[in-house]
PDB file of C-alpha atoms in Angstrom:
ATOM      1  CA  MET A 736       3.703  17.083   5.728  1.00 67.00           C
ATOM      2  CA  ASN A 737       2.101  13.829   4.242  1.00 91.00           C
ATOM      3  CA  ARG A 738       3.409  10.588   5.559  1.00 95.00           C
ATOM      4  CA  PHE A 739       5.037   9.850   2.046  1.00 97.00           C
ATOM      5  CA  ALA A 740       7.090  13.059   2.149  1.00 96.00           C
ATOM      6  CA  GLN A 741       7.790  12.253   5.768  1.00 96.00           C
ATOM      7  CA  THR A 742       9.411   8.857   4.816  1.00 97.00           C
ATOM      8  CA  LEU A 743      11.442  10.342   2.474  1.00 97.00           C
ATOM      9  CA  ALA A 744      12.619  13.059   4.516  1.00 96.00           C
ATOM     10  CA  GLU A 745      13.696  10.462   7.406  1.00 96.00           C
ATOM     11  CA  ARG A 746      15.711   8.510   4.748  1.00 96.00           C
ATOM     12  CA  SER A 747      17.515  11.803   3.249  1.00 96.00           C
ATOM     13  CA  LEU A 748      15.716  11.097  -0.016  1.00 96.00           C
ATOM     14  CA  SER A 749      14.624  13.796  -2.568  1.00 92.00           C
ATOM     15  CA  LEU A 750      12.033  13.171  -5.547  1.00 95.00           C
ATOM     16  CA  ARG A 751      12.373  15.561  -8.331  1.00 95.00           C
ATOM     17  CA  ARG A 752      11.891  15.368 -12.012  1.00 95.00           C
ATOM     18  CA  GLY A 753      14.733  14.242 -14.762  1.00 94.00           C
ATOM     19  CA  CYS A 754      14.719  14.906 -18.339  1.00 93.00           C
ATOM     20  CA  PRO A 755      11.124  14.200 -19.784  1.00 94.00           C
ATOM     21  CA  GLU A 756      11.084  11.099 -21.817  1.00 96.00           C
ATOM     22  CA  ILE A 757       7.353  10.295 -22.061  1.00 97.00           C
ATOM     23  CA  LEU A 758       4.222  12.323 -22.336  1.00 98.00           C
ATOM     24  CA  GLN A 759       1.506  10.408 -21.036  1.00 97.00           C
ATOM     25  CA  VAL A 760      -2.328  11.776 -22.177  1.00 97.00           C
ATOM     26  CA  ASN A 761      -5.267  10.467 -20.472  1.00 95.00           C
ATOM     27  CA  VAL A 762      -7.679  11.340 -23.133  1.00 95.00           C
ATOM     28  CA  GLY A 763     -10.847  10.648 -20.987  1.00 93.00           C
ATOM     29  CA  LYS A 764     -13.078   8.642 -18.710  1.00 89.00           C
ATOM     30  CA  LEU A 765     -15.014   7.020 -21.099  1.00 91.00           C
ATOM     31  CA  CYS A 766     -14.702   3.401 -21.316  1.00 90.00           C
ATOM     32  CA  ASN A 767     -16.660   0.068 -22.512  1.00 82.00           C
ATOM     33  CA  LEU A 768     -15.913  -1.656 -19.237  1.00 74.00           C
ATOM     34  CA  THR A 769     -16.242  -0.643 -15.374  1.00 71.00           C
ATOM     35  CA  CYS A 770     -13.493  -2.515 -13.632  1.00 69.00           C
ATOM     36  CA  VAL A 771     -13.089  -2.616  -9.911  1.00 64.00           C
ATOM     37  CA  HIS A 772      -9.476  -1.716  -9.560  1.00 62.00           C
ATOM     38  CA  CYS A 773      -9.951   1.272 -11.843  1.00 65.00           C
ATOM     39  CA  HIS A 774      -8.320   4.450 -10.293  1.00 71.00           C
ATOM     40  CA  VAL A 775     -10.106   6.631 -12.713  1.00 69.00           C
ATOM     41  CA  ASN A 776     -13.712   5.631 -12.305  1.00 70.00           C
ATOM     42  CA  ALA A 777     -14.269   5.180 -15.949  1.00 77.00           C
ATOM     43  CA  GLY A 778     -17.225   3.742 -17.240  1.00 80.00           C
ATOM     44  CA  PRO A 779     -19.487   3.560 -20.309  1.00 82.00           C
ATOM     45  CA  LYS A 780     -21.440   6.652 -18.765  1.00 86.00           C
ATOM     46  CA  ARG A 781     -18.426   8.965 -18.212  1.00 89.00           C
ATOM     47  CA  LYS A 782     -18.882  12.136 -20.555  1.00 87.00           C
ATOM     48  CA  GLU A 783     -15.285  13.316 -20.014  1.00 90.00           C
ATOM     49  CA  ILE A 784     -13.206  13.061 -23.361  1.00 95.00           C
ATOM     50  CA  MET A 785     -10.602  15.161 -25.044  1.00 96.00           C
ATOM     51  CA  THR A 786     -11.608  17.564 -27.765  1.00 97.00           C
ATOM     52  CA  ARG A 787      -9.846  17.803 -31.115  1.00 97.00           C
ATOM     53  CA  GLU A 788      -8.824  21.619 -30.086  1.00 98.00           C
ATOM     54  CA  THR A 789      -7.046  19.980 -27.077  1.00 98.00           C
ATOM     55  CA  VAL A 790      -5.424  17.234 -29.199  1.00 97.00           C
ATOM     56  CA  ASP A 791      -4.317  19.518 -31.544  1.00 97.00           C
ATOM     57  CA  ARG A 792      -2.785  21.972 -28.862  1.00 98.00           C
ATOM     58  CA  ILE A 793      -0.962  18.942 -27.201  1.00 98.00           C
ATOM     59  CA  ILE A 794       0.579  17.954 -30.696  1.00 97.00           C
ATOM     60  CA  ASN A 795       1.833  21.515 -31.030  1.00 97.00           C
ATOM     61  CA  TRP A 796       3.603  21.517 -27.737  1.00 97.00           C
ATOM     62  CA  LEU A 797       5.103  18.083 -28.527  1.00 97.00           C
ATOM     63  CA  ALA A 798       6.504  19.284 -31.838  1.00 96.00           C
ATOM     64  CA  LYS A 799       8.791  21.791 -29.680  1.00 94.00           C
ATOM     65  CA  THR A 800      10.491  19.249 -27.877  1.00 95.00           C
ATOM     66  CA  ASP A 801      12.196  15.887 -28.296  1.00 94.00           C
ATOM     67  CA  ILE A 802      10.449  14.001 -25.984  1.00 96.00           C
ATOM     68  CA  PRO A 803      10.281  10.516 -27.955  1.00 96.00           C
ATOM     69  CA  ILE A 804       7.313   8.725 -26.464  1.00 97.00           C
ATOM     70  CA  VAL A 805       3.428   9.236 -26.356  1.00 98.00           C
ATOM     71  CA  ASP A 806       1.532   7.092 -23.852  1.00 97.00           C
ATOM     72  CA  LEU A 807      -2.176   7.188 -24.716  1.00 97.00           C
ATOM     73  CA  THR A 808      -4.512   5.953 -21.705  1.00 94.00           C
ATOM     74  CA  GLY A 809      -7.998   6.472 -20.453  1.00 88.00           C
ATOM     75  CA  GLY A 810     -10.644   5.341 -19.778  1.00 87.00           C
ATOM     76  CA  ALA A 811     -10.628   3.351 -23.055  1.00 92.00           C
ATOM     77  CA  PRO A 812      -8.282   5.738 -25.153  1.00 95.00           C
ATOM     78  CA  GLU A 813      -9.603   4.410 -28.125  1.00 95.00           C
ATOM     79  CA  MET A 814     -13.243   5.708 -27.679  1.00 94.00           C
ATOM     80  CA  ILE A 815     -12.648   9.312 -28.216  1.00 94.00           C
ATOM     81  CA  PRO A 816     -13.599  10.397 -31.650  1.00 95.00           C
ATOM     82  CA  ASP A 817      -9.924  11.812 -32.644  1.00 97.00           C
ATOM     83  CA  PHE A 818      -7.957   8.734 -31.252  1.00 97.00           C
ATOM     84  CA  ARG A 819      -6.756   8.067 -34.661  1.00 97.00           C
ATOM     85  CA  ARG A 820      -6.319  11.567 -35.492  1.00 97.00           C
ATOM     86  CA  PHE A 821      -3.826  11.825 -32.356  1.00 97.00           C
ATOM     87  CA  ILE A 822      -1.813   8.850 -33.490  1.00 97.00           C
ATOM     88  CA  GLU A 823      -1.542   9.960 -37.157  1.00 97.00           C
ATOM     89  CA  ARG A 824      -0.499  13.633 -36.178  1.00 96.00           C
ATOM     90  CA  VAL A 825       1.942  12.105 -33.431  1.00 97.00           C
ATOM     91  CA  LYS A 826       3.644  10.040 -36.588  1.00 95.00           C
ATOM     92  CA  ASP A 827       3.566  12.971 -38.732  1.00 94.00           C
ATOM     93  CA  LEU A 828       5.907  15.032 -36.742  1.00 93.00           C
ATOM     94  CA  THR A 829       8.528  12.367 -36.898  1.00 85.00           C
ATOM     95  CA  PRO A 830       8.323   8.623 -38.037  1.00 82.00           C
ATOM     96  CA  SER A 831      10.332   7.694 -34.793  1.00 86.00           C
ATOM     97  CA  ARG A 832       8.139   9.008 -32.260  1.00 94.00           C
ATOM     98  CA  HIS A 833       6.904   5.895 -30.425  1.00 97.00           C
ATOM     99  CA  VAL A 834       3.205   5.671 -29.607  1.00 98.00           C
ATOM    100  CA  ILE A 835       1.791   3.361 -26.623  1.00 98.00           C
ATOM    101  CA  ASP A 836      -2.003   2.645 -26.562  1.00 97.00           C
ATOM    102  CA  ARG A 837      -2.922   1.511 -22.981  1.00 96.00           C
ATOM    103  CA  CYS A 838      -5.718  -1.007 -24.108  1.00 95.00           C
ATOM    104  CA  ASN A 839      -8.409  -3.029 -22.507  1.00 92.00           C
ATOM    105  CA  LEU A 840      -8.641  -5.432 -25.317  1.00 95.00           C
ATOM    106  CA  THR A 841     -12.347  -5.838 -25.356  1.00 93.00           C
ATOM    107  CA  ILE A 842     -12.674  -2.662 -26.953  1.00 94.00           C
ATOM    108  CA  LEU A 843     -10.973  -3.851 -30.220  1.00 96.00           C
ATOM    109  CA  LEU A 844     -13.912  -6.175 -30.683  1.00 95.00           C
ATOM    110  CA  GLU A 845     -16.646  -3.580 -29.943  1.00 93.00           C
ATOM    111  CA  HIS A 846     -18.917  -2.389 -33.071  1.00 93.00           C
ATOM    112  CA  GLY A 847     -17.375   0.328 -34.629  1.00 93.00           C
ATOM    113  CA  TYR A 848     -13.805  -0.611 -33.724  1.00 94.00           C
ATOM    114  CA  GLU A 849     -13.121  -3.657 -35.641  1.00 90.00           C
ATOM    115  CA  HIS A 850     -10.970  -2.219 -37.980  1.00 95.00           C
ATOM    116  CA  LEU A 851      -8.853  -0.645 -35.150  1.00 97.00           C
ATOM    117  CA  ALA A 852      -6.174  -3.113 -34.398  1.00 98.00           C
ATOM    118  CA  ARG A 853      -5.099  -3.294 -38.169  1.00 98.00           C
ATOM    119  CA  PHE A 854      -4.672   0.522 -37.891  1.00 98.00           C
ATOM    120  CA  LEU A 855      -2.801   0.071 -34.310  1.00 98.00           C
ATOM    121  CA  ALA A 856      -0.366  -2.322 -36.494  1.00 98.00           C
ATOM    122  CA  GLU A 857       0.112  -0.129 -39.642  1.00 97.00           C
ATOM    123  CA  LYS A 858       1.150   2.538 -37.292  1.00 97.00           C
ATOM    124  CA  LYS A 859       3.457   0.508 -35.499  1.00 97.00           C
ATOM    125  CA  VAL A 860       1.680   1.422 -31.975  1.00 98.00           C
ATOM    126  CA  GLU A 861       2.957  -0.456 -29.130  1.00 98.00           C
ATOM    127  CA  ILE A 862       0.185  -2.034 -26.975  1.00 98.00           C
ATOM    128  CA  ILE A 863       0.076  -2.163 -23.241  1.00 97.00           C
ATOM    129  CA  ALA A 864      -3.105  -4.259 -22.574  1.00 95.00           C
ATOM    130  CA  SER A 865      -4.764  -5.119 -19.061  1.00 89.00           C
ATOM    131  CA  MET A 866      -5.100  -8.748 -18.262  1.00 88.00           C
ATOM    132  CA  PRO A 867      -5.225  -9.240 -14.599  1.00 77.00           C
ATOM    133  CA  CYS A 868      -5.101 -13.036 -14.703  1.00 77.00           C
ATOM    134  CA  TYR A 869      -4.766 -16.071 -17.097  1.00 83.00           C
ATOM    135  CA  SER A 870      -7.998 -17.644 -15.305  1.00 76.00           C
ATOM    136  CA  ALA A 871     -11.504 -16.665 -16.738  1.00 75.00           C
ATOM    137  CA  ALA A 872     -12.658 -16.382 -12.930  1.00 71.00           C
ATOM    138  CA  ASN A 873     -10.307 -13.714 -11.859  1.00 71.00           C
ATOM    139  CA  VAL A 874     -10.531 -11.608 -14.732  1.00 68.00           C
ATOM    140  CA  ASP A 875     -14.342 -11.545 -15.057  1.00 63.00           C
ATOM    141  CA  ALA A 876     -14.397 -10.872 -10.932  1.00 67.00           C
ATOM    142  CA  GLN A 877     -12.318  -8.018 -11.766  1.00 66.00           C
ATOM    143  CA  ARG A 878     -13.352  -6.860 -14.966  1.00 65.00           C
ATOM    144  CA  GLY A 879     -16.903  -8.074 -15.572  1.00 69.00           C
ATOM    145  CA  ASP A 880     -18.536 -11.077 -16.899  1.00 69.00           C
ATOM    146  CA  GLY A 881     -17.239 -12.044 -19.996  1.00 77.00           C
ATOM    147  CA  VAL A 882     -14.440 -10.012 -20.286  1.00 81.00           C
ATOM    148  CA  PHE A 883     -11.711 -12.828 -20.129  1.00 87.00           C
ATOM    149  CA  GLU A 884     -13.399 -14.445 -23.367  1.00 91.00           C
ATOM    150  CA  GLY A 885     -13.180 -11.017 -24.993  1.00 91.00           C
ATOM    151  CA  SER A 886      -9.733 -10.522 -24.128  1.00 92.00           C
ATOM    152  CA  ILE A 887      -8.424 -13.660 -25.403  1.00 94.00           C
ATOM    153  CA  ALA A 888     -10.253 -13.170 -28.645  1.00 94.00           C
ATOM    154  CA  ALA A 889      -8.791  -9.700 -28.680  1.00 95.00           C
ATOM    155  CA  LEU A 890      -5.197 -11.056 -28.067  1.00 97.00           C
ATOM    156  CA  ARG A 891      -5.547 -13.752 -31.094  1.00 97.00           C
ATOM    157  CA  LEU A 892      -6.528 -10.975 -33.315  1.00 97.00           C
ATOM    158  CA  LEU A 893      -3.317  -9.118 -32.122  1.00 98.00           C
ATOM    159  CA  ASN A 894      -1.169 -12.124 -32.544  1.00 98.00           C
ATOM    160  CA  SER A 895      -2.723 -12.543 -36.253  1.00 98.00           C
ATOM    161  CA  LEU A 896      -1.535  -9.027 -37.045  1.00 98.00           C
ATOM    162  CA  GLY A 897       2.117  -9.662 -35.945  1.00 98.00           C
ATOM    163  CA  TYR A 898       1.826  -8.561 -32.352  1.00 98.00           C
ATOM    164  CA  GLY A 899       4.028 -10.341 -30.130  1.00 98.00           C
ATOM    165  CA  THR A 900       6.293 -11.615 -32.720  1.00 98.00           C
ATOM    166  CA  ASP A 901       6.982  -8.823 -34.877  1.00 98.00           C
ATOM    167  CA  PRO A 902       9.944  -6.415 -33.122  1.00 97.00           C
ATOM    168  CA  GLU A 903       8.211  -3.680 -34.286  1.00 97.00           C
ATOM    169  CA  LEU A 904       4.902  -4.465 -32.640  1.00 98.00           C
ATOM    170  CA  PRO A 905       5.406  -5.252 -29.033  1.00 98.00           C
ATOM    171  CA  LEU A 906       2.733  -6.522 -27.042  1.00 98.00           C
ATOM    172  CA  HIS A 907       2.851  -6.333 -23.294  1.00 98.00           C
ATOM    173  CA  LEU A 908       0.314  -7.373 -20.532  1.00 96.00           C
ATOM    174  CA  VAL A 909      -0.582  -5.699 -17.455  1.00 94.00           C
ATOM    175  CA  TYR A 910      -1.440  -7.666 -14.229  1.00 91.00           C
ATOM    176  CA  ASN A 911      -3.197  -6.107 -11.269  1.00 85.00           C
ATOM    177  CA  PRO A 912      -3.869  -7.879  -8.008  1.00 86.00           C
ATOM    178  CA  VAL A 913      -7.525  -8.863  -7.841  1.00 76.00           C
ATOM    179  CA  GLY A 914      -7.416  -8.126  -3.866  1.00 83.00           C
ATOM    180  CA  ALA A 915      -5.787  -6.041  -1.250  1.00 89.00           C
ATOM    181  CA  PHE A 916      -2.323  -7.463  -1.560  1.00 92.00           C
ATOM    182  CA  LEU A 917       0.845  -6.637  -3.534  1.00 94.00           C
ATOM    183  CA  PRO A 918       1.825  -8.320  -6.959  1.00 94.00           C
ATOM    184  CA  PRO A 919       4.116 -11.563  -6.773  1.00 93.00           C
ATOM    185  CA  SER A 920       7.570 -11.332  -8.622  1.00 95.00           C
ATOM    186  CA  GLN A 921       7.095 -10.102 -12.006  1.00 96.00           C
ATOM    187  CA  ASP A 922       9.355 -12.202 -13.757  1.00 96.00           C
ATOM    188  CA  GLU A 923       7.839 -15.566 -12.359  1.00 96.00           C
ATOM    189  CA  LEU A 924       4.366 -14.310 -12.842  1.00 95.00           C
ATOM    190  CA  GLU A 925       5.656 -13.566 -16.419  1.00 96.00           C
ATOM    191  CA  ASN A 926       6.480 -17.023 -16.982  1.00 97.00           C
ATOM    192  CA  ASP A 927       3.370 -18.388 -15.972  1.00 94.00           C
ATOM    193  CA  TYR A 928       1.301 -16.191 -18.045  1.00 95.00           C
ATOM    194  CA  LYS A 929       3.299 -17.059 -21.178  1.00 97.00           C
ATOM    195  CA  ARG A 930       3.125 -20.854 -19.977  1.00 95.00           C
ATOM    196  CA  GLU A 931      -0.725 -20.780 -19.496  1.00 93.00           C
ATOM    197  CA  LEU A 932      -1.620 -18.603 -22.342  1.00 95.00           C
ATOM    198  CA  GLN A 933       0.467 -20.422 -25.100  1.00 96.00           C
ATOM    199  CA  LYS A 934      -0.808 -23.626 -23.637  1.00 95.00           C
ATOM    200  CA  HIS A 935      -4.581 -22.984 -23.580  1.00 93.00           C
ATOM    201  CA  PHE A 936      -4.998 -20.449 -26.042  1.00 95.00           C
ATOM    202  CA  GLY A 937      -1.751 -20.263 -28.415  1.00 97.00           C
ATOM    203  CA  ILE A 938      -1.173 -16.683 -27.577  1.00 97.00           C
ATOM    204  CA  VAL A 939       2.068 -14.852 -27.323  1.00 98.00           C
ATOM    205  CA  PHE A 940       3.276 -11.781 -25.804  1.00 98.00           C
ATOM    206  CA  ASN A 941       6.433 -10.028 -25.033  1.00 98.00           C
ATOM    207  CA  ARG A 942       6.189  -8.776 -21.533  1.00 97.00           C
ATOM    208  CA  LEU A 943       4.335  -8.730 -18.389  1.00 96.00           C
ATOM    209  CA  PHE A 944       4.226  -5.557 -16.271  1.00 96.00           C
ATOM    210  CA  THR A 945       2.908  -5.881 -12.574  1.00 95.00           C
ATOM    211  CA  LEU A 946       1.286  -2.716 -10.980  1.00 92.00           C
ATOM    212  CA  SER A 947       0.352  -2.473  -7.769  1.00 92.00           C
ATOM    213  CA  ASN A 948      -3.463  -1.279  -7.031  1.00 89.00           C
ATOM    214  CA  LEU A 949      -3.240   2.266  -5.462  1.00 90.00           C
ATOM    215  CA  PRO A 950      -5.720   3.061  -2.887  1.00 91.00           C
ATOM    216  CA  ILE A 951      -7.715   5.997  -4.757  1.00 88.00           C
ATOM    217  CA  GLY A 952     -10.865   6.120  -7.014  1.00 83.00           C
ATOM    218  CA  ARG A 953     -12.871   2.793  -7.496  1.00 82.00           C
ATOM    219  CA  PHE A 954     -10.682   0.754  -5.613  1.00 86.00           C
ATOM    220  CA  ALA A 955     -10.294   2.782  -2.893  1.00 88.00           C
ATOM    221  CA  ALA A 956     -14.318   2.661  -2.374  1.00 88.00           C
ATOM    222  CA  TYR A 957     -13.777  -1.131  -2.734  1.00 88.00           C
ATOM    223  CA  LEU A 958     -11.335  -1.282   0.112  1.00 91.00           C
ATOM    224  CA  ARG A 959     -13.801   1.040   2.308  1.00 92.00           C
ATOM    225  CA  HIS A 960     -17.005  -1.563   1.437  1.00 92.00           C
ATOM    226  CA  ILE A 961     -14.858  -4.310   2.809  1.00 93.00           C
ATOM    227  CA  ASN A 962     -13.121  -2.148   5.775  1.00 95.00           C
ATOM    228  CA  GLU A 963      -9.608  -2.870   4.554  1.00 94.00           C
ATOM    229  CA  LEU A 964      -8.568   0.628   3.237  1.00 94.00           C
ATOM    230  CA  ASP A 965      -6.591   1.320   6.658  1.00 95.00           C
ATOM    231  CA  LYS A 966      -5.265  -2.163   6.482  1.00 96.00           C
ATOM    232  CA  TYR A 967      -3.953  -1.782   2.888  1.00 96.00           C
ATOM    233  CA  MET A 968      -2.636   1.301   3.187  1.00 96.00           C
ATOM    234  CA  GLN A 969      -0.532   0.055   6.078  1.00 96.00           C
ATOM    235  CA  LEU A 970       0.607  -2.705   3.737  1.00 97.00           C
ATOM    236  CA  LEU A 971       1.990  -0.256   1.397  1.00 96.00           C
ATOM    237  CA  ILE A 972       3.552   1.762   4.166  1.00 97.00           C
ATOM    238  CA  ASP A 973       5.411  -1.079   5.656  1.00 97.00           C
ATOM    239  CA  ALA A 974       6.707  -2.195   2.485  1.00 97.00           C
ATOM    240  CA  PHE A 975       8.350   0.863   1.490  1.00 97.00           C
ATOM    241  CA  ASN A 976      11.502   0.165  -0.610  1.00 97.00           C
ATOM    242  CA  PRO A 977      13.868   3.122  -0.935  1.00 97.00           C
ATOM    243  CA  ALA A 978      15.508   1.617  -3.890  1.00 97.00           C
ATOM    244  CA  THR A 979      12.347   2.322  -6.150  1.00 97.00           C
ATOM    245  CA  ILE A 980      12.689   5.990  -5.843  1.00 96.00           C
ATOM    246  CA  GLY A 981      15.109   6.287  -8.963  1.00 94.00           C
ATOM    247  CA  GLY A 982      12.914   4.484 -11.237  1.00 95.00           C
ATOM    248  CA  LEU A 983       9.257   6.182 -10.416  1.00 96.00           C
ATOM    249  CA  MET A 984       7.642   7.062 -13.536  1.00 95.00           C
ATOM    250  CA  CYS A 985       6.843  10.531 -12.134  1.00 95.00           C
ATOM    251  CA  ARG A 986      10.461  11.311 -12.536  1.00 96.00           C
ATOM    252  CA  ASN A 987      10.383  11.033 -16.497  1.00 96.00           C
ATOM    253  CA  THR A 988       6.882  10.998 -17.577  1.00 96.00           C
ATOM    254  CA  ILE A 989       4.596  14.209 -17.776  1.00 96.00           C
ATOM    255  CA  SER A 990       0.919  13.089 -17.184  1.00 95.00           C
ATOM    256  CA  VAL A 991      -1.636  15.407 -19.202  1.00 96.00           C
ATOM    257  CA  GLY A 992      -5.521  15.193 -18.444  1.00 94.00           C
ATOM    258  CA  TRP A 993      -8.316  15.074 -20.801  1.00 95.00           C
ATOM    259  CA  ARG A 994      -8.476  19.218 -20.656  1.00 96.00           C
ATOM    260  CA  GLY A 995      -4.922  19.623 -21.204  1.00 96.00           C
ATOM    261  CA  GLU A 996      -3.863  20.249 -17.624  1.00 95.00           C
ATOM    262  CA  VAL A 997      -0.528  18.805 -16.271  1.00 95.00           C
ATOM    263  CA  TYR A 998       0.176  16.740 -13.350  1.00 94.00           C
ATOM    264  CA  ASP A 999       3.296  14.565 -12.079  1.00 94.00           C
ATOM    265  CA  CYS A1000       1.343  11.193 -12.529  1.00 92.00           C
ATOM    266  CA  ASP A1001      -1.820   9.800 -13.776  1.00 89.00           C
ATOM    267  CA  PHE A1002      -2.746   9.088 -10.047  1.00 90.00           C
ATOM    268  CA  ASN A1003      -2.322  12.713  -9.045  1.00 93.00           C
ATOM    269  CA  GLN A1004      -4.175  13.644 -11.886  1.00 90.00           C
ATOM    270  CA  GLN A1005      -7.075  11.714 -10.647  1.00 87.00           C
ATOM    271  CA  LEU A1006      -6.967  13.345  -7.245  1.00 90.00           C
ATOM    272  CA  GLY A1007      -6.706  16.570  -8.822  1.00 88.00           C
ATOM    273  CA  MET A1008      -3.068  17.297  -7.518  1.00 91.00           C
ATOM    274  CA  GLN A1009      -2.359  20.129  -9.935  1.00 87.00           C
ATOM    275  CA  TRP A1010       1.187  21.564 -10.144  1.00 81.00           C
ATOM    276  CA  ASN A1011       0.021  24.933  -8.856  1.00 70.00           C
ATOM    277  CA  ASN A1012      -1.603  24.320  -5.728  1.00 59.00           C
ATOM    278  CA  GLY A1013      -4.797  23.434  -7.209  1.00 59.00           C
ATOM    279  CA  GLN A1014      -4.641  25.961 -10.018  1.00 69.00           C
ATOM    280  CA  ALA A1015      -4.859  24.454 -13.469  1.00 80.00           C
ATOM    281  CA  ILE A1016      -1.684  24.804 -15.410  1.00 90.00           C
ATOM    282  CA  PHE A1017      -2.291  23.548 -18.879  1.00 94.00           C
ATOM    283  CA  LEU A1018       0.366  21.748 -21.141  1.00 96.00           C
ATOM    284  CA  TRP A1019       0.804  24.322 -23.839  1.00 96.00           C
ATOM    285  CA  ASP A1020       1.688  27.082 -21.219  1.00 93.00           C
ATOM    286  CA  VAL A1021       4.661  25.023 -19.839  1.00 93.00           C
ATOM    287  CA  ASP A1022       8.112  25.808 -21.048  1.00 92.00           C
ATOM    288  CA  PRO A1023       9.346  22.240 -21.846  1.00 88.00           C
ATOM    289  CA  ASP A1024      12.988  23.388 -20.804  1.00 87.00           C
ATOM    290  CA  SER A1025      11.754  24.231 -17.178  1.00 89.00           C
ATOM    291  CA  LEU A1026      10.646  20.596 -16.137  1.00 89.00           C
ATOM    292  CA  GLU A1027      14.194  18.934 -15.043  1.00 91.00           C
ATOM    293  CA  ASN A1028      14.477  18.870 -11.325  1.00 92.00           C
ATOM    294  CA  ARG A1029      11.213  20.390 -10.722  1.00 91.00           C
ATOM    295  CA  ALA A1030      10.185  18.993  -7.108  1.00 91.00           C
ATOM    296  CA  ILE A1031       7.336  16.173  -7.540  1.00 94.00           C
ATOM    297  CA  MET A1032       3.930  16.436  -5.603  1.00 93.00           C
ATOM    298  CA  THR A1033       3.300  13.754  -3.323  1.00 95.00           C
ATOM    299  CA  ALA A1034       0.889  12.145  -1.015  1.00 94.00           C
ATOM    300  CA  ASP A1035       0.227   8.958   0.884  1.00 94.00           C
ATOM    301  CA  HIS A1036      -1.148   7.286  -2.150  1.00 94.00           C
ATOM    302  CA  CYS A1037       2.689   7.258  -3.445  1.00 96.00           C
ATOM    303  CA  PHE A1038       3.546   4.361  -1.134  1.00 97.00           C
ATOM    304  CA  GLY A1039       1.683   2.356  -3.629  1.00 95.00           C
ATOM    305  CA  CYS A1040       4.517   3.006  -6.198  1.00 96.00           C
ATOM    306  CA  THR A1041       7.237   2.283  -3.985  1.00 97.00           C
ATOM    307  CA  ALA A1042       6.148  -0.905  -1.935  1.00 96.00           C
ATOM    308  CA  GLY A1043       8.088  -4.095  -2.432  1.00 95.00           C
ATOM    309  CA  ALA A1044       9.467  -4.295  -6.080  1.00 96.00           C
ATOM    310  CA  GLY A1045       7.960  -1.095  -7.022  1.00 94.00           C
ATOM    311  CA  SER A1046       5.131  -0.127  -9.590  1.00 92.00           C
ATOM    312  CA  SER A1047       5.364   1.991 -12.759  1.00 90.00           C
ATOM    313  CA  CYS A1048       3.744   2.356 -16.165  1.00 86.00           C
ATOM    314  CA  GLY A1049       6.557  -0.175 -17.093  1.00 90.00           C
ATOM    315  CA  GLY A1050       5.864  -2.545 -14.329  1.00 93.00           C
ATOM    316  CA  ALA A1051       8.139  -3.533 -11.331  1.00 93.00           C
ATOM    317  CA  ILE A1052      11.251  -1.174 -10.751  1.00 95.00           C
ATOM    318  CA  VAL A1053      13.533  -3.252  -8.797  1.00 93.00           C
TER     319      VAL A1053
END
């Protein structure tokens, strides 16, 4: 039994799926950035991207369900050739289906992607954008030289299209700690972000989500390099908060990999923790009605989502 499962058992807690509300699709590991905190190990040289056939099979499965939200992530999801097609097909199912793009911002300024921001606005796609700090030094240290400047330019572009002010164009930012520590209060940090970005750059946005860095992928390698992996893991364990269990993203989210495999969350996906003891199960082979009350696969990294105020795709839990 892993330490997380043991902690749940000791507290008479169970972690099982509820009704699926979000289909989160990781369309690949290709990205224009190479961020220190990236649990996907994404970067410009990665070749893993979702094919059109897989996109269509996912859409065909989605059409048989009432799942209202499709959450596209990566890498930089915008870099797969069928990114626009994916969004258009989701919207063609029913206009009320909601699409989220987890965007690193700088991709919107890259050659060949100049018109993408307007496309996202036209399709009423919600944007959740990585912005680990409101200071250039911290952002560039985590994400690369010049990324802060590019992010500011992209946010101004999005604001000019109505993002952050139009109720149909929500713009949320994501904070990740720049080191081996937990995020501060989400509400307090959101106030700081809004004040500083408005004051210095005239930028507005809707919500700030604070996410803990999980000790997997590139962030785990970084912690090993500075000899703090065990210390950080213990920090997460000591900060376990049972009140977070009900709001964990794995309870209402189906995670799909770039080849179509199904997982309980994007973190399990990156660790290869598939539903059937390591044997691939693909989304189109899953009965949508069989998902509720299914046991969720866990491991020690799950402490990252239950530490302190908790961490989910929608930020703090409690």
